[in-house]
Coordinates of C-alpha atoms and ligand atoms in Angstrom, one line a residue:
X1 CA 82.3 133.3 242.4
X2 CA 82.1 136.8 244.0
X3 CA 85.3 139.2 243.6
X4 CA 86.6 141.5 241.2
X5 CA 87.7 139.9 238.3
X6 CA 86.7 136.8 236.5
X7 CA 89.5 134.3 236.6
X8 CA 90.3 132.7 233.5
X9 CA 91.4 129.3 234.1
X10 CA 94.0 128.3 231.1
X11 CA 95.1 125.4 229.3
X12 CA 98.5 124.5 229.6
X13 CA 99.2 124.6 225.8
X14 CA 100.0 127.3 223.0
X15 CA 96.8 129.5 223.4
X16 CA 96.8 129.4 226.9
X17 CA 100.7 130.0 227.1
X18 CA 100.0 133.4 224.7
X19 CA 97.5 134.7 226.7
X20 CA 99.0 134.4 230.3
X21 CA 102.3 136.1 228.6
X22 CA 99.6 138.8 227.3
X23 CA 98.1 139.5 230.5
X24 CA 101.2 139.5 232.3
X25 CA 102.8 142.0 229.5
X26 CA 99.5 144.2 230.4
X27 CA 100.1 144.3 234.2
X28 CA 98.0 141.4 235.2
X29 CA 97.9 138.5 237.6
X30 CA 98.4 134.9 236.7
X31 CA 99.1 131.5 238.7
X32 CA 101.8 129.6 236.9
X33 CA 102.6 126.1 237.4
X34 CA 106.0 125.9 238.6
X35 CA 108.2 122.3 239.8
X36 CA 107.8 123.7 243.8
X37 CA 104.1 125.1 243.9
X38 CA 102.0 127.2 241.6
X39 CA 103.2 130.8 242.0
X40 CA 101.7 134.2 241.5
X41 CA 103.4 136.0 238.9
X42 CA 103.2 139.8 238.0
X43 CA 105.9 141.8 236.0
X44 CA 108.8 142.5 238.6
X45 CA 109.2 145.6 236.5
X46 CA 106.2 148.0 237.7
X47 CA 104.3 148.7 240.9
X48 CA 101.4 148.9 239.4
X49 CA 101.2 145.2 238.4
X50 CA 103.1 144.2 241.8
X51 CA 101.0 146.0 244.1
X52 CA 98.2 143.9 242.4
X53 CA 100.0 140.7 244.0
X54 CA 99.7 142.5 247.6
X55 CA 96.6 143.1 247.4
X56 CA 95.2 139.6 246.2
X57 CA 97.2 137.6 248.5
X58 CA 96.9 140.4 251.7
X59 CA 100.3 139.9 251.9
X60 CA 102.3 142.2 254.3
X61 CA 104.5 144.7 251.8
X62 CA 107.4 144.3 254.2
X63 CA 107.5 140.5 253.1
X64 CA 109.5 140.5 249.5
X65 CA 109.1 138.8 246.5
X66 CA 111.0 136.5 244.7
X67 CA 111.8 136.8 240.7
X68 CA 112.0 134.6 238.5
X69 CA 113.9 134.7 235.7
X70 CA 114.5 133.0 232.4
X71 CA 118.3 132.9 231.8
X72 CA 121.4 133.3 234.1
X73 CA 122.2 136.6 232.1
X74 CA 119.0 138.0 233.1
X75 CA 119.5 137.4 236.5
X76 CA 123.2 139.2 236.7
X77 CA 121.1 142.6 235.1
X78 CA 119.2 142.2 238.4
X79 CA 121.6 141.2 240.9
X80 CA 125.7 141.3 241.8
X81 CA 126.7 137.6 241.1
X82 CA 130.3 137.0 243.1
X83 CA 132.2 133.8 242.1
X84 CA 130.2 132.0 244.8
X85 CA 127.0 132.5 243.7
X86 CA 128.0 132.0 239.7
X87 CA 129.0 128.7 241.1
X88 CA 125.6 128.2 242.6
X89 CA 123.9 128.8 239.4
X90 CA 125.9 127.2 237.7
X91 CA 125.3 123.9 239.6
X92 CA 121.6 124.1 240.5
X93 CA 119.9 126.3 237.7
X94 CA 117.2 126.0 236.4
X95 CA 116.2 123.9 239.1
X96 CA 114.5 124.9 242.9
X97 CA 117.3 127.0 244.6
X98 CA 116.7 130.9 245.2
X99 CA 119.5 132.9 245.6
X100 CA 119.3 136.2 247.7
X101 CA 122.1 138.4 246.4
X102 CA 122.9 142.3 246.4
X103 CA 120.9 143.9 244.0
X104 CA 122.0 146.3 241.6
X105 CA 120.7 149.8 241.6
X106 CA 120.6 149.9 237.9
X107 CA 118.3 147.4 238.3
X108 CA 114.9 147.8 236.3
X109 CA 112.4 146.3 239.6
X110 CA 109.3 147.7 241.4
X111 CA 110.6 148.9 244.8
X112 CA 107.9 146.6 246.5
X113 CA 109.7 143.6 245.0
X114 CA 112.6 143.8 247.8
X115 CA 110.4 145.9 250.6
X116 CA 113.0 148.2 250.7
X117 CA 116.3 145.4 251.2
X118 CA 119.4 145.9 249.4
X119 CA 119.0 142.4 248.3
X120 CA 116.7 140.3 245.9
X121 CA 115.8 137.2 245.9
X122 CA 116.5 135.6 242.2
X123 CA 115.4 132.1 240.9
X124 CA 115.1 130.5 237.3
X125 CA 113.0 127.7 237.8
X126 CA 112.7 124.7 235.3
X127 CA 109.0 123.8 234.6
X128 CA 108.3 123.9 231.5
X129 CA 105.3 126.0 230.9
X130 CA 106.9 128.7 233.2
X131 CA 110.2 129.0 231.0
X132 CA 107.6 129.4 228.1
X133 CA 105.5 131.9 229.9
X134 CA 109.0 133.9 231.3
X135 CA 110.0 133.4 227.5
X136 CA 106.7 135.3 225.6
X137 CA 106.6 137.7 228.4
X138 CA 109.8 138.9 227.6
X139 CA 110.3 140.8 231.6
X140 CA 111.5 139.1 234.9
X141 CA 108.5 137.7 237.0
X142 CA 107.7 138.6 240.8
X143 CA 105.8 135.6 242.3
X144 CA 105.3 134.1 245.8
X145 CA 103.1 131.2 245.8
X146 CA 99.7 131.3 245.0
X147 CA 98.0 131.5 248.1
X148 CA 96.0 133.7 250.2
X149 CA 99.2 135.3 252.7
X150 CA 100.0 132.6 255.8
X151 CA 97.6 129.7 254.5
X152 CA 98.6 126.5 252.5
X153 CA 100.7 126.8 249.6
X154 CA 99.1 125.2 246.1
X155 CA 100.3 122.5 244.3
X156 CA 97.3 122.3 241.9
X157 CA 95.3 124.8 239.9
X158 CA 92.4 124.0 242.1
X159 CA 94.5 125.0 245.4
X160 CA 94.8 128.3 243.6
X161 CA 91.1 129.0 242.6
X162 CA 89.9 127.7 246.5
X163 CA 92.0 130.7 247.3
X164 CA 92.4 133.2 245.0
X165 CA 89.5 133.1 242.5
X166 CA 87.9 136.5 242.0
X167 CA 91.1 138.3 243.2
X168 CA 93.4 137.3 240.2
X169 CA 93.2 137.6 236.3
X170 CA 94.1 133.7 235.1
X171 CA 95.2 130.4 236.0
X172 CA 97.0 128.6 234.2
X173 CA 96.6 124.4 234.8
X174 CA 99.9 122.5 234.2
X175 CA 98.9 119.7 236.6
X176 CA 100.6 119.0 240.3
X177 CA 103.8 120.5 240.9
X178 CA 106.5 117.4 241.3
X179 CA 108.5 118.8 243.9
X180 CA 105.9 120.0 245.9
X181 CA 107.6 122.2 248.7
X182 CA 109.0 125.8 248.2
X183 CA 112.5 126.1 246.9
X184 CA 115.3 126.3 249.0
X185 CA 116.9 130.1 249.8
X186 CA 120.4 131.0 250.3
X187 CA 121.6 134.2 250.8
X188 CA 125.0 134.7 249.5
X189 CA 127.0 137.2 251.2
X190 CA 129.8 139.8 249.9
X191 CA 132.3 137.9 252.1
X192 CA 131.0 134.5 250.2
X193 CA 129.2 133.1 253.1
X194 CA 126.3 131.0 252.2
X195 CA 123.4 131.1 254.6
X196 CA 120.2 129.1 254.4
X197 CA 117.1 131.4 254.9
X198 CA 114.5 128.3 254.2
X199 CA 115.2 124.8 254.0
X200 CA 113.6 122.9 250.5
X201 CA 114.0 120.9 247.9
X202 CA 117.9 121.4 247.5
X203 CA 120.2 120.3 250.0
X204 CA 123.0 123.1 250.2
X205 CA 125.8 122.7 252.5
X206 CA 125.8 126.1 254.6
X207 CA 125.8 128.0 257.8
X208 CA 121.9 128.3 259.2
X209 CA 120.8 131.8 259.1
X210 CA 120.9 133.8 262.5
X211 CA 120.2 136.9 261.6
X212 CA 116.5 136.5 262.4
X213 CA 113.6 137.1 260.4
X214 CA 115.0 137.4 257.0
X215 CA 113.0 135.6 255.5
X216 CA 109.5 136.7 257.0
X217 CA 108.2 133.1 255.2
X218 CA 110.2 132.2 258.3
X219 CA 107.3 133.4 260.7
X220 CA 106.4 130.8 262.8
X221 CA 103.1 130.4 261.9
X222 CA 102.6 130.1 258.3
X223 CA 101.3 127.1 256.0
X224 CA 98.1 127.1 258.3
X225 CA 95.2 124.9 257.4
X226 CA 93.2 126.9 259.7
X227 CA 92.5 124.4 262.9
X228 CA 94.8 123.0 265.4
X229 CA 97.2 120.4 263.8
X230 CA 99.0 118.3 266.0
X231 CA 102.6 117.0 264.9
X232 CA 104.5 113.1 265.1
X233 CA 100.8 111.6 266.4
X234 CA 101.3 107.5 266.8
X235 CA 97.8 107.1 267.4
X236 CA 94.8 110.5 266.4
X237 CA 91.8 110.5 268.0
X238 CA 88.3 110.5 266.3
X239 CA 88.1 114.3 266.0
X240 CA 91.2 114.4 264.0
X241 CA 91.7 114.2 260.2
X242 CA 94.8 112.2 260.0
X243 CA 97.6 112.7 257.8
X244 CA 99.7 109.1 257.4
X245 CA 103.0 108.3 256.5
X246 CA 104.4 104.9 255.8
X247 CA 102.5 102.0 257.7
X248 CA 100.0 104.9 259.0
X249 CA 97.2 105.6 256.4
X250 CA 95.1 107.5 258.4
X251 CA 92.7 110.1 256.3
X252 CA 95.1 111.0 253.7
X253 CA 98.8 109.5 252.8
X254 CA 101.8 111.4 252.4
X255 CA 103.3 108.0 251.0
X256 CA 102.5 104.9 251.9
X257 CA 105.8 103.7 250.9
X258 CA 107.6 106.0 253.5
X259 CA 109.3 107.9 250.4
X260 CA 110.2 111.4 251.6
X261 CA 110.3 112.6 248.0
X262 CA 106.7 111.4 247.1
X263 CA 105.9 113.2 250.5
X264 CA 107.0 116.5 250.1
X265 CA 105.0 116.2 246.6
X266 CA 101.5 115.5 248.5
X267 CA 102.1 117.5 251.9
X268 CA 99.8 120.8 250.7
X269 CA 97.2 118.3 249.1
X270 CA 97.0 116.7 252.6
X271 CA 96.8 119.7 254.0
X272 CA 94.1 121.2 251.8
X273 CA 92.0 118.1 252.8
X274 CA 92.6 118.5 256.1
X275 CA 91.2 122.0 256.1
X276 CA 88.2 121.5 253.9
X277 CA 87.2 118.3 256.3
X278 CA 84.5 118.4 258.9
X279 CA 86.9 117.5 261.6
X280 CA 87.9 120.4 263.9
X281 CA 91.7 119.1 264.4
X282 CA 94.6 117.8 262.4
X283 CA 96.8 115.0 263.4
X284 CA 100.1 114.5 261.6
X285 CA 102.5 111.1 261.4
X286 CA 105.5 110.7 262.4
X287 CA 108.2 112.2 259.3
X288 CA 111.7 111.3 259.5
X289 CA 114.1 114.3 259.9
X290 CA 116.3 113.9 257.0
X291 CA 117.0 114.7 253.6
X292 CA 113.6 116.4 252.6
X293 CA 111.9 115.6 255.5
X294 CA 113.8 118.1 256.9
X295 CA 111.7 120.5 254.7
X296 CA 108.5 118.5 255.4
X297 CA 109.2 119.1 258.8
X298 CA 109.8 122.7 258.9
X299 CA 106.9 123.2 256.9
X300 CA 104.4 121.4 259.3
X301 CA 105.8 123.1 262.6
X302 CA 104.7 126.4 261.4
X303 CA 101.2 125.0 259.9
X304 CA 100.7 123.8 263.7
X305 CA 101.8 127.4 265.1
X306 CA 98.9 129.3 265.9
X307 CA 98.5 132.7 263.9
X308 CA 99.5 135.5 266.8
Ligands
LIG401 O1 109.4 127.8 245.2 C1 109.2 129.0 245.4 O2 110.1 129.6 245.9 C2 107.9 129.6 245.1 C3 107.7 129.5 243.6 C4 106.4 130.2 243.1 O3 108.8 130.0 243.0 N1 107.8 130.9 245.6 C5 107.7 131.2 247.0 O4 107.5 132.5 247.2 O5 107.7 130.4 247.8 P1 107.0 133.1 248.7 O6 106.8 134.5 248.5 O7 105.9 132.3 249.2 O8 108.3 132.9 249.5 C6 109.4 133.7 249.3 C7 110.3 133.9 250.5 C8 109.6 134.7 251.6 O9 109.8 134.1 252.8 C9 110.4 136.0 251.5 O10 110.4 136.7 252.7 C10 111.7 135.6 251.0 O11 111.5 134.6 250.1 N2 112.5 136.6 250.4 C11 112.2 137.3 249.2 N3 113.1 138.3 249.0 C12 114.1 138.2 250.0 C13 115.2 138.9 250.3 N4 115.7 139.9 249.5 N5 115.9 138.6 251.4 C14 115.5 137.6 252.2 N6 114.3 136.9 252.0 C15 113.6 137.2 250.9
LIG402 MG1 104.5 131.4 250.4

Protein backbone atom coordinates (compact mmCIF):
# COMPACT_ATOMS: atom_id res chain seq x y z
CA UNK A 1 0.00 0.00 0.00
CA UNK A 2 1.45 3.51 -0.95
CA UNK A 3 1.44 6.39 1.83
CA UNK A 4 3.59 7.40 4.55
CA UNK A 5 3.51 5.11 7.15
CA UNK A 6 3.03 1.40 7.44
CA UNK A 7 -0.13 0.58 9.25
CA UNK A 8 0.12 -1.88 11.82
CA UNK A 9 -3.05 -3.77 12.01
CA UNK A 10 -3.48 -5.02 15.84
CA UNK A 11 -4.89 -7.79 17.67
CA UNK A 12 -7.57 -6.97 19.94
CA UNK A 13 -5.73 -8.64 22.99
CA UNK A 14 -2.96 -7.59 25.66
CA UNK A 15 -0.03 -6.91 23.16
CA UNK A 16 -2.00 -5.25 20.84
CA UNK A 17 -3.78 -3.21 23.62
CA UNK A 18 0.03 -2.07 24.93
CA UNK A 19 1.14 -1.01 21.85
CA UNK A 20 -1.82 1.19 20.51
CA UNK A 21 -1.64 2.88 24.26
CA UNK A 22 2.23 3.22 23.23
CA UNK A 23 1.81 4.81 20.06
CA UNK A 24 -0.89 6.98 21.24
CA UNK A 25 1.32 8.03 24.35
CA UNK A 26 4.07 8.97 21.55
CA UNK A 27 1.73 11.18 19.48
CA UNK A 28 0.47 8.64 17.02
CA UNK A 29 -2.61 7.64 15.17
CA UNK A 30 -4.68 4.65 15.84
CA UNK A 31 -8.28 3.24 14.79
CA UNK A 32 -9.98 1.96 17.92
CA UNK A 33 -12.95 -0.15 17.88
CA UNK A 34 -15.60 1.59 19.59
CA UNK A 35 -19.73 0.34 20.23
CA UNK A 36 -20.81 3.24 17.40
CA UNK A 37 -17.96 2.91 14.58
CA UNK A 38 -14.24 2.60 14.71
CA UNK A 39 -12.76 6.03 15.64
CA UNK A 40 -9.52 7.82 15.10
CA UNK A 41 -7.89 8.48 18.21
CA UNK A 42 -4.91 10.86 18.93
CA UNK A 43 -3.99 12.45 22.44
CA UNK A 44 -6.52 15.43 22.88
CA UNK A 45 -3.66 16.93 24.78
CA UNK A 46 -1.17 18.15 21.87
CA UNK A 47 -1.42 19.59 18.37
CA UNK A 48 1.08 17.91 17.25
CA UNK A 49 -0.63 14.46 17.50
CA UNK A 50 -4.11 16.10 16.63
CA UNK A 51 -3.02 17.92 13.64
CA UNK A 52 -1.92 14.37 12.50
CA UNK A 53 -5.83 13.39 12.64
CA UNK A 54 -6.51 16.52 10.08
CA UNK A 55 -4.26 15.67 7.94
CA UNK A 56 -5.11 11.78 7.44
CA UNK A 57 -8.71 12.27 7.24
CA UNK A 58 -8.52 15.95 5.15
CA UNK A 59 -10.83 16.95 7.48
CA UNK A 60 -11.74 20.71 7.58
CA UNK A 61 -10.02 22.24 11.02
CA UNK A 62 -13.15 24.25 11.55
CA UNK A 63 -15.03 20.83 12.10
CA UNK A 64 -14.13 19.76 15.96
CA UNK A 65 -13.41 16.74 17.52
CA UNK A 66 -14.88 14.81 19.94
CA UNK A 67 -12.97 13.32 23.29
CA UNK A 68 -13.26 10.55 24.77
CA UNK A 69 -12.74 9.97 28.02
CA UNK A 70 -12.32 7.15 30.54
CA UNK A 71 -14.14 8.27 33.78
CA UNK A 72 -16.85 10.93 34.55
CA UNK A 73 -14.06 12.71 36.72
CA UNK A 74 -12.03 13.06 33.72
CA UNK A 75 -14.50 14.61 31.87
CA UNK A 76 -15.50 17.50 34.56
CA UNK A 77 -11.34 18.42 34.35
CA UNK A 78 -12.31 19.13 30.71
CA UNK A 79 -15.62 20.54 30.76
CA UNK A 80 -18.26 22.68 33.16
CA UNK A 81 -20.85 19.83 34.19
CA UNK A 82 -24.27 21.78 35.39
CA UNK A 83 -26.81 19.54 37.33
CA UNK A 84 -28.35 18.79 33.86
CA UNK A 85 -25.61 17.39 32.26
CA UNK A 86 -24.32 15.33 35.66
CA UNK A 87 -27.72 13.90 35.28
CA UNK A 88 -27.04 12.98 31.67
CA UNK A 89 -23.98 11.19 32.56
CA UNK A 90 -25.19 9.80 35.11
CA UNK A 91 -28.01 8.05 33.16
CA UNK A 92 -26.27 7.22 29.85
CA UNK A 93 -22.44 6.78 30.57
CA UNK A 94 -20.47 4.83 29.41
CA UNK A 95 -22.76 4.23 26.77
CA UNK A 96 -23.26 6.31 23.03
CA UNK A 97 -24.36 9.83 24.07
CA UNK A 98 -21.83 12.99 23.49
CA UNK A 99 -22.34 15.72 25.47
CA UNK A 100 -21.24 19.26 24.14
CA UNK A 101 -20.69 21.44 27.26
CA UNK A 102 -18.65 24.66 28.12
CA UNK A 103 -15.16 23.94 28.30
CA UNK A 104 -12.96 24.97 30.97
CA UNK A 105 -10.05 27.18 30.23
CA UNK A 106 -7.95 25.30 32.56
CA UNK A 107 -8.42 22.70 30.45
CA UNK A 108 -5.33 20.66 29.29
CA UNK A 109 -6.65 20.24 25.08
CA UNK A 110 -5.01 21.05 21.73
CA UNK A 111 -6.83 24.18 20.54
CA UNK A 112 -7.72 22.24 17.18
CA UNK A 113 -9.87 19.87 19.37
CA UNK A 114 -12.77 22.61 19.61
CA UNK A 115 -11.75 24.77 16.31
CA UNK A 116 -11.86 27.59 18.30
CA UNK A 117 -15.65 26.94 20.25
CA UNK A 118 -16.02 27.65 23.78
CA UNK A 119 -17.50 24.27 23.95
CA UNK A 120 -16.22 20.53 23.75
CA UNK A 121 -17.72 17.77 22.81
CA UNK A 122 -17.16 14.91 25.73
CA UNK A 123 -18.02 11.19 25.52
CA UNK A 124 -16.97 7.99 27.57
CA UNK A 125 -17.86 5.22 25.47
CA UNK A 126 -18.30 1.60 26.72
CA UNK A 127 -16.35 -0.89 24.41
CA UNK A 128 -14.22 -2.68 25.94
CA UNK A 129 -10.95 -2.57 24.25
CA UNK A 130 -11.40 1.29 24.02
CA UNK A 131 -11.79 1.65 27.98
CA UNK A 132 -8.57 -0.50 28.09
CA UNK A 133 -6.73 1.51 25.45
CA UNK A 134 -8.20 5.22 27.26
CA UNK A 135 -7.02 3.22 30.52
CA UNK A 136 -2.93 2.47 29.48
CA UNK A 137 -2.82 5.63 27.65
CA UNK A 138 -3.43 7.39 30.60
CA UNK A 139 -4.62 11.11 28.53
CA UNK A 140 -8.21 11.92 27.05
CA UNK A 141 -8.57 10.78 23.38
CA UNK A 142 -9.58 13.09 20.29
CA UNK A 143 -11.33 10.81 17.68
CA UNK A 144 -13.89 11.32 14.91
CA UNK A 145 -14.52 8.23 13.08
CA UNK A 146 -12.21 6.62 11.04
CA UNK A 147 -12.79 7.68 7.71
CA UNK A 148 -11.47 9.63 4.98
CA UNK A 149 -13.56 13.34 5.83
CA UNK A 150 -17.47 13.20 4.15
CA UNK A 151 -17.23 9.42 3.08
CA UNK A 152 -18.72 6.31 4.88
CA UNK A 153 -18.11 5.83 8.43
CA UNK A 154 -16.37 2.22 9.43
CA UNK A 155 -17.75 -0.28 11.39
CA UNK A 156 -14.96 -2.85 10.66
CA UNK A 157 -11.15 -2.74 10.70
CA UNK A 158 -11.29 -3.29 7.06
CA UNK A 159 -13.61 -0.11 6.50
CA UNK A 160 -10.70 1.72 8.13
CA UNK A 161 -7.73 0.25 6.09
CA UNK A 162 -9.92 0.77 2.49
CA UNK A 163 -9.61 4.34 3.71
CA UNK A 164 -6.99 5.26 5.78
CA UNK A 165 -4.11 2.75 5.24
CA UNK A 166 -0.80 4.50 4.64
CA UNK A 167 -2.07 7.69 6.33
CA UNK A 168 -2.29 6.33 9.93
CA UNK A 169 0.09 4.48 12.48
CA UNK A 170 -2.17 1.18 13.65
CA UNK A 171 -5.42 -0.46 13.57
CA UNK A 172 -6.62 -2.07 16.07
CA UNK A 173 -9.37 -5.13 15.04
CA UNK A 174 -12.02 -5.68 17.77
CA UNK A 175 -14.60 -6.95 15.27
CA UNK A 176 -17.99 -4.87 13.99
CA UNK A 177 -19.11 -2.17 16.09
CA UNK A 178 -22.75 -3.32 17.66
CA UNK A 179 -24.38 -0.18 17.49
CA UNK A 180 -23.31 0.75 14.25
CA UNK A 181 -24.27 4.50 13.84
CA UNK A 182 -22.58 7.56 15.47
CA UNK A 183 -23.49 8.49 18.96
CA UNK A 184 -26.10 10.78 19.63
CA UNK A 185 -24.95 14.77 20.53
CA UNK A 186 -26.56 17.06 22.83
CA UNK A 187 -25.45 20.21 23.68
CA UNK A 188 -26.29 21.26 27.13
CA UNK A 189 -26.78 24.81 27.62
CA UNK A 190 -25.90 27.19 30.74
CA UNK A 191 -29.66 27.89 30.97
CA UNK A 192 -30.11 23.73 31.02
CA UNK A 193 -31.56 23.51 27.71
CA UNK A 194 -30.84 20.32 25.99
CA UNK A 195 -30.48 20.43 22.23
CA UNK A 196 -29.94 17.61 19.84
CA UNK A 197 -27.03 18.47 17.38
CA UNK A 198 -27.18 14.71 15.67
CA UNK A 199 -29.69 12.16 16.15
CA UNK A 200 -28.13 8.36 17.16
CA UNK A 201 -28.24 5.56 19.09
CA UNK A 202 -29.80 7.21 22.22
CA UNK A 203 -33.12 8.54 22.18
CA UNK A 204 -33.04 11.93 24.34
CA UNK A 205 -36.05 13.86 24.91
CA UNK A 206 -35.01 17.54 23.69
CA UNK A 207 -35.55 20.66 21.66
CA UNK A 208 -34.00 20.16 17.89
CA UNK A 209 -31.01 22.32 17.37
CA UNK A 210 -31.74 25.63 15.33
CA UNK A 211 -28.87 27.23 15.64
CA UNK A 212 -27.48 25.97 12.33
CA UNK A 213 -24.49 24.23 11.48
CA UNK A 214 -23.17 23.33 14.82
CA UNK A 215 -22.48 20.37 14.27
CA UNK A 216 -20.66 20.69 10.71
CA UNK A 217 -21.22 16.45 10.65
CA UNK A 218 -24.64 18.09 10.00
CA UNK A 219 -23.58 19.11 6.34
CA UNK A 220 -25.87 17.84 4.15
CA UNK A 221 -23.84 15.84 2.31
CA UNK A 222 -21.78 13.55 4.31
CA UNK A 223 -21.67 9.57 4.62
CA UNK A 224 -21.22 9.56 0.66
CA UNK A 225 -20.61 6.23 -0.95
CA UNK A 226 -19.45 8.23 -3.86
CA UNK A 227 -22.41 7.63 -6.63
CA UNK A 228 -25.89 8.75 -6.73
CA UNK A 229 -28.01 6.89 -4.05
CA UNK A 230 -31.54 7.02 -4.34
CA UNK A 231 -33.78 6.87 -1.02
CA UNK A 232 -37.40 4.76 -0.02
CA UNK A 233 -36.98 2.82 -3.77
CA UNK A 234 -40.07 0.06 -3.93
CA UNK A 235 -38.74 -1.31 -6.97
CA UNK A 236 -34.44 -0.34 -8.28
CA UNK A 237 -33.60 -0.74 -11.58
CA UNK A 238 -30.80 -2.93 -13.07
CA UNK A 239 -28.14 -0.22 -12.73
CA UNK A 240 -28.65 0.02 -9.09
CA UNK A 241 -27.00 -1.94 -6.20
CA UNK A 242 -29.85 -2.30 -3.86
CA UNK A 243 -29.84 -2.05 -0.32
CA UNK A 244 -33.13 -4.11 1.26
CA UNK A 245 -34.86 -3.94 4.27
CA UNK A 246 -37.51 -6.36 5.55
CA UNK A 247 -39.31 -8.37 2.62
CA UNK A 248 -36.81 -6.37 0.14
CA UNK A 249 -33.41 -8.26 -0.19
CA UNK A 250 -32.13 -6.68 -2.94
CA UNK A 251 -28.02 -6.69 -3.14
CA UNK A 252 -27.37 -6.35 0.48
CA UNK A 253 -29.80 -6.51 3.67
CA UNK A 254 -30.04 -4.13 6.37
CA UNK A 255 -32.23 -6.87 8.12
CA UNK A 256 -34.33 -9.11 6.65
CA UNK A 257 -36.33 -9.24 9.70
CA UNK A 258 -37.22 -5.47 9.52
CA UNK A 259 -35.29 -4.99 12.99
CA UNK A 260 -34.23 -1.29 13.07
CA UNK A 261 -31.56 -2.13 15.61
CA UNK A 262 -29.83 -4.96 13.52
CA UNK A 263 -30.14 -2.11 10.71
CA UNK A 264 -28.41 0.64 12.05
CA UNK A 265 -25.59 -2.19 12.93
CA UNK A 266 -25.13 -3.03 8.97
CA UNK A 267 -25.99 0.44 7.32
CA UNK A 268 -22.01 1.43 6.62
CA UNK A 269 -21.36 -2.26 5.55
CA UNK A 270 -24.15 -1.86 2.99
CA UNK A 271 -22.90 1.13 2.08
CA UNK A 272 -19.26 0.05 1.66
CA UNK A 273 -20.63 -2.58 -0.74
CA UNK A 274 -22.49 -0.35 -2.45
CA UNK A 275 -19.54 1.87 -3.31
CA UNK A 276 -17.03 -0.81 -4.09
CA UNK A 277 -19.77 -2.49 -6.62
CA UNK A 278 -19.72 -2.09 -10.37
CA UNK A 279 -23.04 -0.50 -10.49
CA UNK A 280 -22.98 3.25 -11.09
CA UNK A 281 -26.11 4.05 -8.70
CA UNK A 282 -27.49 3.11 -5.23
CA UNK A 283 -31.02 2.30 -4.48
CA UNK A 284 -32.16 2.31 -0.82
CA UNK A 285 -35.48 0.54 0.88
CA UNK A 286 -37.99 1.90 2.35
CA UNK A 287 -36.82 2.47 6.56
CA UNK A 288 -39.39 3.25 8.92
CA UNK A 289 -39.01 6.66 10.62
CA UNK A 290 -38.92 5.76 14.17
CA UNK A 291 -36.91 4.88 17.04
CA UNK A 292 -33.42 4.42 15.25
CA UNK A 293 -34.59 4.63 12.04
CA UNK A 294 -34.81 7.93 12.63
CA UNK A 295 -30.93 7.85 12.79
CA UNK A 296 -30.84 5.42 9.82
CA UNK A 297 -32.69 7.93 8.03
CA UNK A 298 -30.79 11.01 8.70
CA UNK A 299 -27.74 9.16 7.91
CA UNK A 300 -28.86 8.08 4.39
CA UNK A 301 -30.31 11.64 3.32
CA UNK A 302 -27.02 13.10 3.46
CA UNK A 303 -25.15 9.97 1.81
CA UNK A 304 -27.66 10.78 -1.16
CA UNK A 305 -26.74 14.66 -1.02
CA UNK A 306 -24.44 15.39 -3.59
CA UNK A 307 -20.92 16.89 -2.35
CA UNK A 308 -21.28 20.85 -3.34
O1 LIG B 1 -19.84 7.69 17.87
C1 LIG B 1 -19.14 8.67 17.68
O2 LIG B 1 -19.47 9.80 18.07
C2 LIG B 1 -17.82 8.46 16.92
C3 LIG B 1 -16.92 7.58 17.79
C4 LIG B 1 -15.54 7.41 17.21
O3 LIG B 1 -16.87 8.08 19.10
N1 LIG B 1 -17.18 9.71 16.60
C5 LIG B 1 -17.68 10.57 15.66
O4 LIG B 1 -16.88 11.66 15.42
O5 LIG B 1 -18.72 10.38 15.07
P1 LIG B 1 -17.06 12.64 14.17
O6 LIG B 1 -15.90 13.57 14.21
O7 LIG B 1 -17.25 11.87 12.92
O8 LIG B 1 -18.34 13.46 14.53
C6 LIG B 1 -18.29 14.36 15.60
C7 LIG B 1 -19.31 15.44 15.43
C8 LIG B 1 -19.01 16.37 14.28
O9 LIG B 1 -20.21 16.60 13.56
C9 LIG B 1 -18.54 17.64 14.98
O10 LIG B 1 -18.84 18.76 14.22
C10 LIG B 1 -19.33 17.60 16.27
O11 LIG B 1 -19.29 16.24 16.62
N2 LIG B 1 -18.72 18.38 17.35
C11 LIG B 1 -17.53 18.18 17.94
N3 LIG B 1 -17.28 19.14 18.87
C12 LIG B 1 -18.36 19.96 18.87
C13 LIG B 1 -18.71 21.15 19.59
N4 LIG B 1 -17.91 21.68 20.51
N5 LIG B 1 -19.90 21.71 19.32
C14 LIG B 1 -20.73 21.19 18.38
N6 LIG B 1 -20.44 20.07 17.66
C15 LIG B 1 -19.27 19.47 17.89
MG1 LIG C 1 -17.70 11.25 10.97
Amino acid sequence: MSGKYATETLQANEGGIARAAELLRDGGLVAVPTETVYGLAARADSDAAVARIYEAKGRPSFNPLIVHVASVEEARRIAEFSPEAEALAAAHWPGPLTLVLPRRRDASLASAVTAGLETVALRMPNHPIMQEILAKSGVPLAAPSANRSGFISPTSAAHVLASLEGRIDAVIDGGNCDAGLESTIVAVRATGEVEQLRPGPIAIASRAANRGIEAPGQLASHYAPGKPVRLEVIKAVEDEFYIGFGEVSGDCSLSSTGDLGEAASRLYACLHLAAASDRPRVAVAPIPDEGIGKAINDRLRRAATPPD
